[in-house]
Short mmCIF file of C-alpha atoms in Angstrom, two decimals:
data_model
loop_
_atom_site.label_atom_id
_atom_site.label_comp_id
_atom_site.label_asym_id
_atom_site.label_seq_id
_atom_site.Cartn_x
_atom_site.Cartn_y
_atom_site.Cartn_z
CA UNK A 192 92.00 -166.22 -81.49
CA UNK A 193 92.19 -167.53 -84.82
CA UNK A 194 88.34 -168.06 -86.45
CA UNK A 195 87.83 -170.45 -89.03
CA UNK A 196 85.91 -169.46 -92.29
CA UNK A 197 82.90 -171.09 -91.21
CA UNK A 198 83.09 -168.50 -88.24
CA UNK A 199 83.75 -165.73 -89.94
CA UNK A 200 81.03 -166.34 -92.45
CA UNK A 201 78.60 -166.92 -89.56
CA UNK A 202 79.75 -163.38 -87.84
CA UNK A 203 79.32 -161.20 -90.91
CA UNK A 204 76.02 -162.71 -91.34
CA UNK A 205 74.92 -162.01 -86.97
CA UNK A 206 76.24 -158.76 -87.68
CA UNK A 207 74.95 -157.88 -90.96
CA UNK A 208 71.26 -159.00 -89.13
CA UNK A 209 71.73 -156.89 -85.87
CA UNK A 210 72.42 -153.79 -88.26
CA UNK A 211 69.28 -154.37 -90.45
CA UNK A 212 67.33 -154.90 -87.07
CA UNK A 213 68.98 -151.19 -86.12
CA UNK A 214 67.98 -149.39 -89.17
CA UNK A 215 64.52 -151.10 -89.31
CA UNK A 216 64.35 -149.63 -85.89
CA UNK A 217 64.51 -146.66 -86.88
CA UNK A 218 62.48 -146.32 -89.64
CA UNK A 219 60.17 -143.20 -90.10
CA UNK A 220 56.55 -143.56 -90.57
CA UNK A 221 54.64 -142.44 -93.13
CA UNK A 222 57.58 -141.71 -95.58
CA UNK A 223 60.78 -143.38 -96.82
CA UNK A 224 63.72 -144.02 -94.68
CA UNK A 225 67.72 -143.78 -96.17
CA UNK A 226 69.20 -147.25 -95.52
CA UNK A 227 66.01 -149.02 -94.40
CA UNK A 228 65.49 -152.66 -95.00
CA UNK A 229 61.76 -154.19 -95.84
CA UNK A 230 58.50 -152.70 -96.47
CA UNK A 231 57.63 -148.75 -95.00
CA UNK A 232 55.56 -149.47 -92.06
CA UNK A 233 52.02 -149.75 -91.93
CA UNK A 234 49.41 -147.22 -90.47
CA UNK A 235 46.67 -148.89 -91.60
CA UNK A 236 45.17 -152.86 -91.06
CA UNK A 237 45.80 -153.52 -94.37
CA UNK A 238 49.28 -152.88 -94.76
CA UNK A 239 49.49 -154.59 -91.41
CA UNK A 240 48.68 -157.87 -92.97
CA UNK A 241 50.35 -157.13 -96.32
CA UNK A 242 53.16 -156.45 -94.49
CA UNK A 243 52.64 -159.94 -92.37
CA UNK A 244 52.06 -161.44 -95.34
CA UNK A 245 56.02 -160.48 -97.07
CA UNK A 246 58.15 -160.56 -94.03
CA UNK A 247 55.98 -164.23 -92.92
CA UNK A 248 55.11 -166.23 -95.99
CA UNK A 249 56.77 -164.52 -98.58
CA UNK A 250 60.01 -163.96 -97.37
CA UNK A 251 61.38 -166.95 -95.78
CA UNK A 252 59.92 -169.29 -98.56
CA UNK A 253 61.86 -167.19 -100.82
CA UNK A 254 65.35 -167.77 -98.39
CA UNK A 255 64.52 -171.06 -98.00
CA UNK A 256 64.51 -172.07 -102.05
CA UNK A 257 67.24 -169.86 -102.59
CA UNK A 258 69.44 -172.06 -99.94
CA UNK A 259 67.81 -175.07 -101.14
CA UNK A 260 69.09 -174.06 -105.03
CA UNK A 261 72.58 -172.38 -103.87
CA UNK A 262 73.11 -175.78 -101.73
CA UNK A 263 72.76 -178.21 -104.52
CA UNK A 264 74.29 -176.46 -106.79
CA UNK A 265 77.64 -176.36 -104.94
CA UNK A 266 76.98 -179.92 -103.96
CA UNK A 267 77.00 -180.53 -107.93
CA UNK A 268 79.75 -178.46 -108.16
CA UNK A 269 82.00 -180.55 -105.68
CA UNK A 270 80.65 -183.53 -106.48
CA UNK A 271 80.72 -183.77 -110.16
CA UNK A 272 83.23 -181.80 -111.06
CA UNK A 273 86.50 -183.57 -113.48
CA UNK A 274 88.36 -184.02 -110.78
CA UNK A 275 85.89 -185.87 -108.63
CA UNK A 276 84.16 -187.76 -111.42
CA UNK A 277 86.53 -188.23 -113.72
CA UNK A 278 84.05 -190.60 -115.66
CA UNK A 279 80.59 -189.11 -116.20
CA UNK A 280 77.00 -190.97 -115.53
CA UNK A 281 76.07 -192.41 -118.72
CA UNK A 282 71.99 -191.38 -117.68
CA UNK A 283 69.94 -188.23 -118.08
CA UNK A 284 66.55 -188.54 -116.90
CA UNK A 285 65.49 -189.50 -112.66
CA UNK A 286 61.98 -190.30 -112.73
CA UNK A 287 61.77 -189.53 -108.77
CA UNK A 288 63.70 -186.09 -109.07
CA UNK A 289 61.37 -184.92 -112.00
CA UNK A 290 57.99 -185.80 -110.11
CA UNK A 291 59.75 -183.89 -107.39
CA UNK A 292 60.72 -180.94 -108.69
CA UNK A 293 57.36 -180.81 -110.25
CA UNK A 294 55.16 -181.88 -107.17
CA UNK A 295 57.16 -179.71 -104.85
CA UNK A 296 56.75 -176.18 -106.52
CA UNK A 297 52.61 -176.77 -106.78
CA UNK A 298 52.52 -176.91 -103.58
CA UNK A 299 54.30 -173.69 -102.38
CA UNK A 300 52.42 -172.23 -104.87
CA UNK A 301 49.01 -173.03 -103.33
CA UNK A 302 50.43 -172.19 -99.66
CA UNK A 303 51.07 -168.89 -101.19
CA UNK A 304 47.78 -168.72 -102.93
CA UNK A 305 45.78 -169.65 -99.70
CA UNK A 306 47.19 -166.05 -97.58
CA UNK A 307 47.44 -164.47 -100.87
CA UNK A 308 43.41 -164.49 -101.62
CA UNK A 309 42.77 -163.88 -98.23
CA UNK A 310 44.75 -160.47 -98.68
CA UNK A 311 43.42 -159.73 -101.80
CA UNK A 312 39.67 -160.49 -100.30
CA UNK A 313 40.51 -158.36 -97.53
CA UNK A 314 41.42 -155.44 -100.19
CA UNK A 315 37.86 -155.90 -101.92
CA UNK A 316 35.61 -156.45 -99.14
CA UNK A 317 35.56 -152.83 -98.54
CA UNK A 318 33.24 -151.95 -95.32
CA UNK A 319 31.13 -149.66 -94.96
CA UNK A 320 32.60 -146.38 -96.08
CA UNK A 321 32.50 -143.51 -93.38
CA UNK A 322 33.33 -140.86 -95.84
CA UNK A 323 34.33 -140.46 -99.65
CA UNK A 324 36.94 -139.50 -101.75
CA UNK A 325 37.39 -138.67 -105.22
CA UNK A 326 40.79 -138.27 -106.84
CA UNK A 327 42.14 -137.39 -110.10
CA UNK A 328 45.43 -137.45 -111.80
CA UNK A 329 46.01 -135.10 -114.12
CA UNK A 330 49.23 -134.06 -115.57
CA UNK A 331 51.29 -133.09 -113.54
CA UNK A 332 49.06 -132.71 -110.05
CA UNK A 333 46.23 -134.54 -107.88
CA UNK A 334 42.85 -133.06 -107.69
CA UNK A 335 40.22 -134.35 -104.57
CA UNK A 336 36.91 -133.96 -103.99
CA UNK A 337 34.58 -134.62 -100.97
CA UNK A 338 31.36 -135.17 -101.92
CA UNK A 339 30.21 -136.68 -98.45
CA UNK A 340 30.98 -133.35 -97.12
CA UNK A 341 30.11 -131.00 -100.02
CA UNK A 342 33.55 -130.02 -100.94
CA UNK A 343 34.50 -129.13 -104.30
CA UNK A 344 37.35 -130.06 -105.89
CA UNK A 345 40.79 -128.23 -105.44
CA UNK A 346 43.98 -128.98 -106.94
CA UNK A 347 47.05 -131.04 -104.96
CA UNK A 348 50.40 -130.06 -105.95
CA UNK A 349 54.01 -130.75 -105.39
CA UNK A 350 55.91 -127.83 -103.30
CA UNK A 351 59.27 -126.54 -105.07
CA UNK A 352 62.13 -126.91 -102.94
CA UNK A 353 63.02 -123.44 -101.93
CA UNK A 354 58.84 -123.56 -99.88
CA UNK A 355 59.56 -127.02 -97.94
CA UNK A 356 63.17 -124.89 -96.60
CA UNK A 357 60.82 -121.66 -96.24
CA UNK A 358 58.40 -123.70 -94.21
CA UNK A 359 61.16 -125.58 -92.19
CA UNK A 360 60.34 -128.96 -93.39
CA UNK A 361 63.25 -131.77 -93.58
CA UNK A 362 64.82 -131.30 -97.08
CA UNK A 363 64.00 -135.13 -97.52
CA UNK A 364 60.08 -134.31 -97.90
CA UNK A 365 61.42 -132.45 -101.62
CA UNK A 366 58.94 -133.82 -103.97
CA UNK A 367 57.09 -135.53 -101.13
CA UNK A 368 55.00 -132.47 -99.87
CA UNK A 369 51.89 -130.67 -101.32
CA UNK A 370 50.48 -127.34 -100.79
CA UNK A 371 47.08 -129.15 -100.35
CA UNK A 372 46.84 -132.36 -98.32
CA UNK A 373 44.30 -134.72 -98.31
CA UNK A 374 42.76 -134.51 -94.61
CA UNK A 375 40.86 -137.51 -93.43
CA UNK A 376 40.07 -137.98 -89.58
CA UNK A 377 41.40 -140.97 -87.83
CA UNK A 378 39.93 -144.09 -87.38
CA UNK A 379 37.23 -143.57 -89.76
CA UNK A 380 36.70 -146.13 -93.13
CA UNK A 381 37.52 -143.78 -96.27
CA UNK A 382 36.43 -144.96 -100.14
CA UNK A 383 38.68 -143.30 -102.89
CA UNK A 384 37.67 -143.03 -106.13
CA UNK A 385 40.60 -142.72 -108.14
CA UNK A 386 40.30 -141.95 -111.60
CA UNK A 387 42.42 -140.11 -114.35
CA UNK A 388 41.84 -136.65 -116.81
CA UNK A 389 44.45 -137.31 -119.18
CA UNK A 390 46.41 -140.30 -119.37
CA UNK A 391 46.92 -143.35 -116.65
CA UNK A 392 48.57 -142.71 -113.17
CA UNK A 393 48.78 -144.89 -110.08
CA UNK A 394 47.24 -143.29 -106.68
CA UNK A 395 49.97 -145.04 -104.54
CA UNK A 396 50.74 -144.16 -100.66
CA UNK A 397 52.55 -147.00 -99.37
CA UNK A 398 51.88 -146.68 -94.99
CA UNK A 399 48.42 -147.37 -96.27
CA UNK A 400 49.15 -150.04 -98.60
CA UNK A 401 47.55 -148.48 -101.42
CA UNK A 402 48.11 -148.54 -105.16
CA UNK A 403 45.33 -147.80 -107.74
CA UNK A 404 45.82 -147.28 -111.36
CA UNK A 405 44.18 -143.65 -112.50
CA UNK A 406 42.71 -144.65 -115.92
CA UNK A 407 40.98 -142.07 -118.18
CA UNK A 408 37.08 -143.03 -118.91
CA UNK A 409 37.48 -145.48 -115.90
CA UNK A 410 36.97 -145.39 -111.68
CA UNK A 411 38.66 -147.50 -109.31
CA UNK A 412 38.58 -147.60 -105.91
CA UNK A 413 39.98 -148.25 -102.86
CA UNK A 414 39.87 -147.81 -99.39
CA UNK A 415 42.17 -147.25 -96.26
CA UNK A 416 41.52 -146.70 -92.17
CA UNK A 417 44.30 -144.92 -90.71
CA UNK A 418 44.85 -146.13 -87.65
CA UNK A 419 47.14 -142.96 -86.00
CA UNK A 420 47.12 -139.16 -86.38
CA UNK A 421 50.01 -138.20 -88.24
CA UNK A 422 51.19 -137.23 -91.75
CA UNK A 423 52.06 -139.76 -94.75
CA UNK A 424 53.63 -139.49 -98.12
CA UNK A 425 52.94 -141.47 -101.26
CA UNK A 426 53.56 -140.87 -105.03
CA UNK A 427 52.02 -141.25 -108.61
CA UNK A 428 53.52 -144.78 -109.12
CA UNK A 429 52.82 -145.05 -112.99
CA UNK A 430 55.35 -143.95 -115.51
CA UNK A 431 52.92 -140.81 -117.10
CA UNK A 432 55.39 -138.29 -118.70
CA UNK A 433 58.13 -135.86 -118.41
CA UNK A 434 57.26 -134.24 -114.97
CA UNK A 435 55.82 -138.12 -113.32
CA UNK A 436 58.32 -137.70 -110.30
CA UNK A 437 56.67 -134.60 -109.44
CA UNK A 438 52.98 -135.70 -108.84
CA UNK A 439 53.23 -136.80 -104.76
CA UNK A 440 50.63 -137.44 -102.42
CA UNK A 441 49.89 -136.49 -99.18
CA UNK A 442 47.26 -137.83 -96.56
CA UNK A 443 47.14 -136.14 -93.32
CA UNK A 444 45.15 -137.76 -90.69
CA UNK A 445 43.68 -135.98 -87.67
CA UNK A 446 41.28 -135.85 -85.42
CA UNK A 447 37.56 -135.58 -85.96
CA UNK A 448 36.96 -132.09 -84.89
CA UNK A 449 40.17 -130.93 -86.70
CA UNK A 450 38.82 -132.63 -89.66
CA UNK A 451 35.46 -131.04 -89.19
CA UNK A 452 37.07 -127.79 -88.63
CA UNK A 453 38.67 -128.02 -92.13
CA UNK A 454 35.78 -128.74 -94.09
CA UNK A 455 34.37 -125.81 -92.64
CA UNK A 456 37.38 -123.88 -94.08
CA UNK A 457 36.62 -125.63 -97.36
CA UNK A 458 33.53 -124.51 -97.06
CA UNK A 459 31.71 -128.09 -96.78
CA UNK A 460 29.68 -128.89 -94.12
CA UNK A 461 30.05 -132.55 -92.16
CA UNK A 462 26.21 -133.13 -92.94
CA UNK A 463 26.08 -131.79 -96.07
CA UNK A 464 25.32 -135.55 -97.62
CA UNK A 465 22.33 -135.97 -94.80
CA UNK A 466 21.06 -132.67 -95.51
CA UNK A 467 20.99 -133.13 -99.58
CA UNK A 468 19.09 -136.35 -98.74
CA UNK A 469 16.83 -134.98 -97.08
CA UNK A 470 15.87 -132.73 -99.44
CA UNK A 471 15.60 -134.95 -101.88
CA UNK A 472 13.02 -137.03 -99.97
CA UNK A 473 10.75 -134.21 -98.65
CA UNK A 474 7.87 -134.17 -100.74
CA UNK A 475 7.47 -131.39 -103.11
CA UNK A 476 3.92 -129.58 -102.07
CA UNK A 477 1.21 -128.89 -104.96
CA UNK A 478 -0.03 -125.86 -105.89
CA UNK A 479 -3.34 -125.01 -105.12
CA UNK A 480 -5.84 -125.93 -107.63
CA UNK A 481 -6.92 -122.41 -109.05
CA UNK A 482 -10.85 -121.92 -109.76
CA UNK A 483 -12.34 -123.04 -113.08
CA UNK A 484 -12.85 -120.20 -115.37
CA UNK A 485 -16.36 -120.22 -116.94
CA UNK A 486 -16.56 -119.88 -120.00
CA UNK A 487 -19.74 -117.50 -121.17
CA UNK A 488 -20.64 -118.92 -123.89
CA UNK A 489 -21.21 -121.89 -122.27
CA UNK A 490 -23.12 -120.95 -119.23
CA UNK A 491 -26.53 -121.81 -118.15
CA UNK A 492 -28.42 -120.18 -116.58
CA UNK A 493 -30.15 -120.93 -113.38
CA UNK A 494 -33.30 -122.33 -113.69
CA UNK A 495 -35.99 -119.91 -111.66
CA UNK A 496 -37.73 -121.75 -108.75
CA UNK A 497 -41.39 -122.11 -108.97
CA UNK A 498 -43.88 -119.78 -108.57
CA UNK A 499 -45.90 -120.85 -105.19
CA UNK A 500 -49.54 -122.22 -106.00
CA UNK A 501 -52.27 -119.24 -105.39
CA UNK A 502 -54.01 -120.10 -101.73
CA UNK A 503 -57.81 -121.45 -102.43
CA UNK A 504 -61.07 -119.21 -102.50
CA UNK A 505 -62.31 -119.50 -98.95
#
C-alpha cells in the first residue's frame, strides 16, 4: 500500500515514541543509562516531583510553543512568499497581535512560576533532620563526616579502572564508584552540609535530585530521603580543575541495622549525639568547701568561764 507523506511522517513519529517508551523502560536506577530519554529516575520525593514537574508542566508547554512557532512560521512561509503575494502589505505594526504576543507569554510564565515555587519551597522546607551530614570538596576527592553519630571524617575517592574490573563491577560505574560510600539508612530525613576546602564544587547526585554548590568560607545545605535500599551515583557538577571528572559520589542506602552496623565499624556510635548531650547538661558537682585556715596571728583566745560565786557562811 502506497502511504502518503502525511502517513509516513505520522509513523516515524508512533515509532520514534514507542522506542523512547522502550529505552525509558529500561532505565537503571541510581546511575546513567546509554540511550535513555528524560530525567534519571527518582529515589527520593523530591526528585519525584521535580521530575513531575519537567515531564508535566515543563515539557509539553515547551512542545506546544515550539508547534505553535514552527506552525506559523511555515504558514508565513506559504502564505507570503513571491509567488503567493506577489504584492506585499504596505503595514507593519497589528495592535491585536502585539498585545498578544505580549499578554500570552506572562501568563505561561506565571503558570510556570506557580509549580515552580512550590518545588523550590518544597527544597527549603527541610523537615526535621534524622541524621547529619557534612561534606567537603576538595581537590580532587569528597570528604564526609557524621557528627550525629560521632564519626570523623574520612576521605571519598574515585576507584581507577583496573579496581571496579578487580571487584567485578560493570565497566560503566568507571569514574562513578568510590572506595568510600556515603551510607545512610533508608527512609530516614538526612541534612548535608556541603561545603568546599579549596575552590567551588557542586555536591550533585541526580536519583536524589540534588545539586549544591561547595563554596570555600561558605555552608550550604540540603537534604534528601531515600525512599529504597540500593546504590546511587552522582558527580562534582562544577567545572573545578584538571582532574573535575574524577571527583564522583556515591550514596548507598541500607537498612537501619546495616547502617548501625557501619558506624560501629567507623567507630561512631548511633547515640553518640544523645550521649554528648547529656553530658553537657549534667551538672558539674562542687568541690567540697575545705576548712578555713586560722591564721595565728589573728586568733583569740577563748574567753575563760567564770569562776562560781563562793557558797555563804552558814
Amino acid at each position: 500500500m502506497n502511504m502518503g507523506k502525511p502517513a509516513l511522517a505520522i509513523s516515524a513519529f508512533l515509532g520514534t515514541a514507542l522506542a523512547a517508551g522502550a529505552v525509558m523502560a529500561q532505565d537503571l536506577i541510581g546511575q546513567p543509562t546509554d540511550g535513555a530519554l528524560g530525567l534519571q529516575p527518582g529515589a527520593s520525593p523530591l526528585k519525584q516531583d521535580a521530575i513531575w514537574f519537567h515531564d508535566a508542566i515543563l515539557l509539553p508547554m515547551c512542545i506546544g510553543i515550539s508547534v505553535l512557532v514552527l506552525g506559523l512560521l511555515v504558514w508565513v512561509v506559504i502564505r507570503y512568499n513571491k509567488k503567493a503575494n506577489p504584492v506585499p502589505a504596505r503595514w507593519s505594526h497589528n495592535t491585536l497581535v502585539e498585545v498578544v504576543w505580549t499578554i500570552v507569554p506572562v501568563f505561561i510564565l506565571v503558570g510556570i512560576a506557580l509549580f515552580s515555587f512550590r518545588l523550590l519551597f518544597a527544597y527549603e522546607n527541610m523537615p526535621e533532620p534524622d541524621m547529619t551530614i557534612k561534606a567537603t570538596g576538595n581537590q580532587w576527592n569528597w570528604s564526609y563526616e557524621y557528627p550525629d553519630q560521632g564519626v570523623a571524617e574520612f576521605y571519598s575517592s574515585m576507584l581507577p579502572e583496573d579496581e571496579v574490573a578487580r571487584r567485578g563491577m560493570p565497566s560503566a560505574l568507571y569514574r562513578l564508584a568510590v572506595d568510600e560510600p556515603i551510607v545512610v539508612p533508608v527512609g530516614k530525613t538526612v541534612k548535608v552540609l556541603v561545603t568546599a576546602s579549596d575552590v567551588i564544587h557542586s555536591f550533585a547526585l541526580p536519583a536524589f535530585g540534588l545539586k549544591t554548590d561547595a563554596i570555600p568560607g561558605r555552608t550550604n545545605e540540603t537534604w534528601f530521603k531515600a525512599d529504597r535500599v540500593g546504590t546511587f551515583y552522582g558527580q562534582c557538577s562544577e567545572l573545578c580543575g584538571v582532574d573535575h571528572a574524577f571527583m564522583p559520589i556515591e550514596i548507598r542506602v541500607v537498612s537501619e541495622a546495616d547502617f548501625a552496623a557501619w558506624v560501629a565499624s567507623k567507630g561512631g556510635s548511633m547515640t553518640a549525639a544523645a550521649d554528648a548531650e547529656a553530658a553537657a547538661a549534667a551538672p558539674v558537682a562542687a568541690p567540697a568547701a575545705a576548712p578555713a585556715a586560722i591564721d595565728p596571728a589573728s586568733a583569740v583566745a577563748p574567753t575563760p568561764a567564770p569562776a562560781p560565786a563562793p557558797a555563804a557562811a552558814q
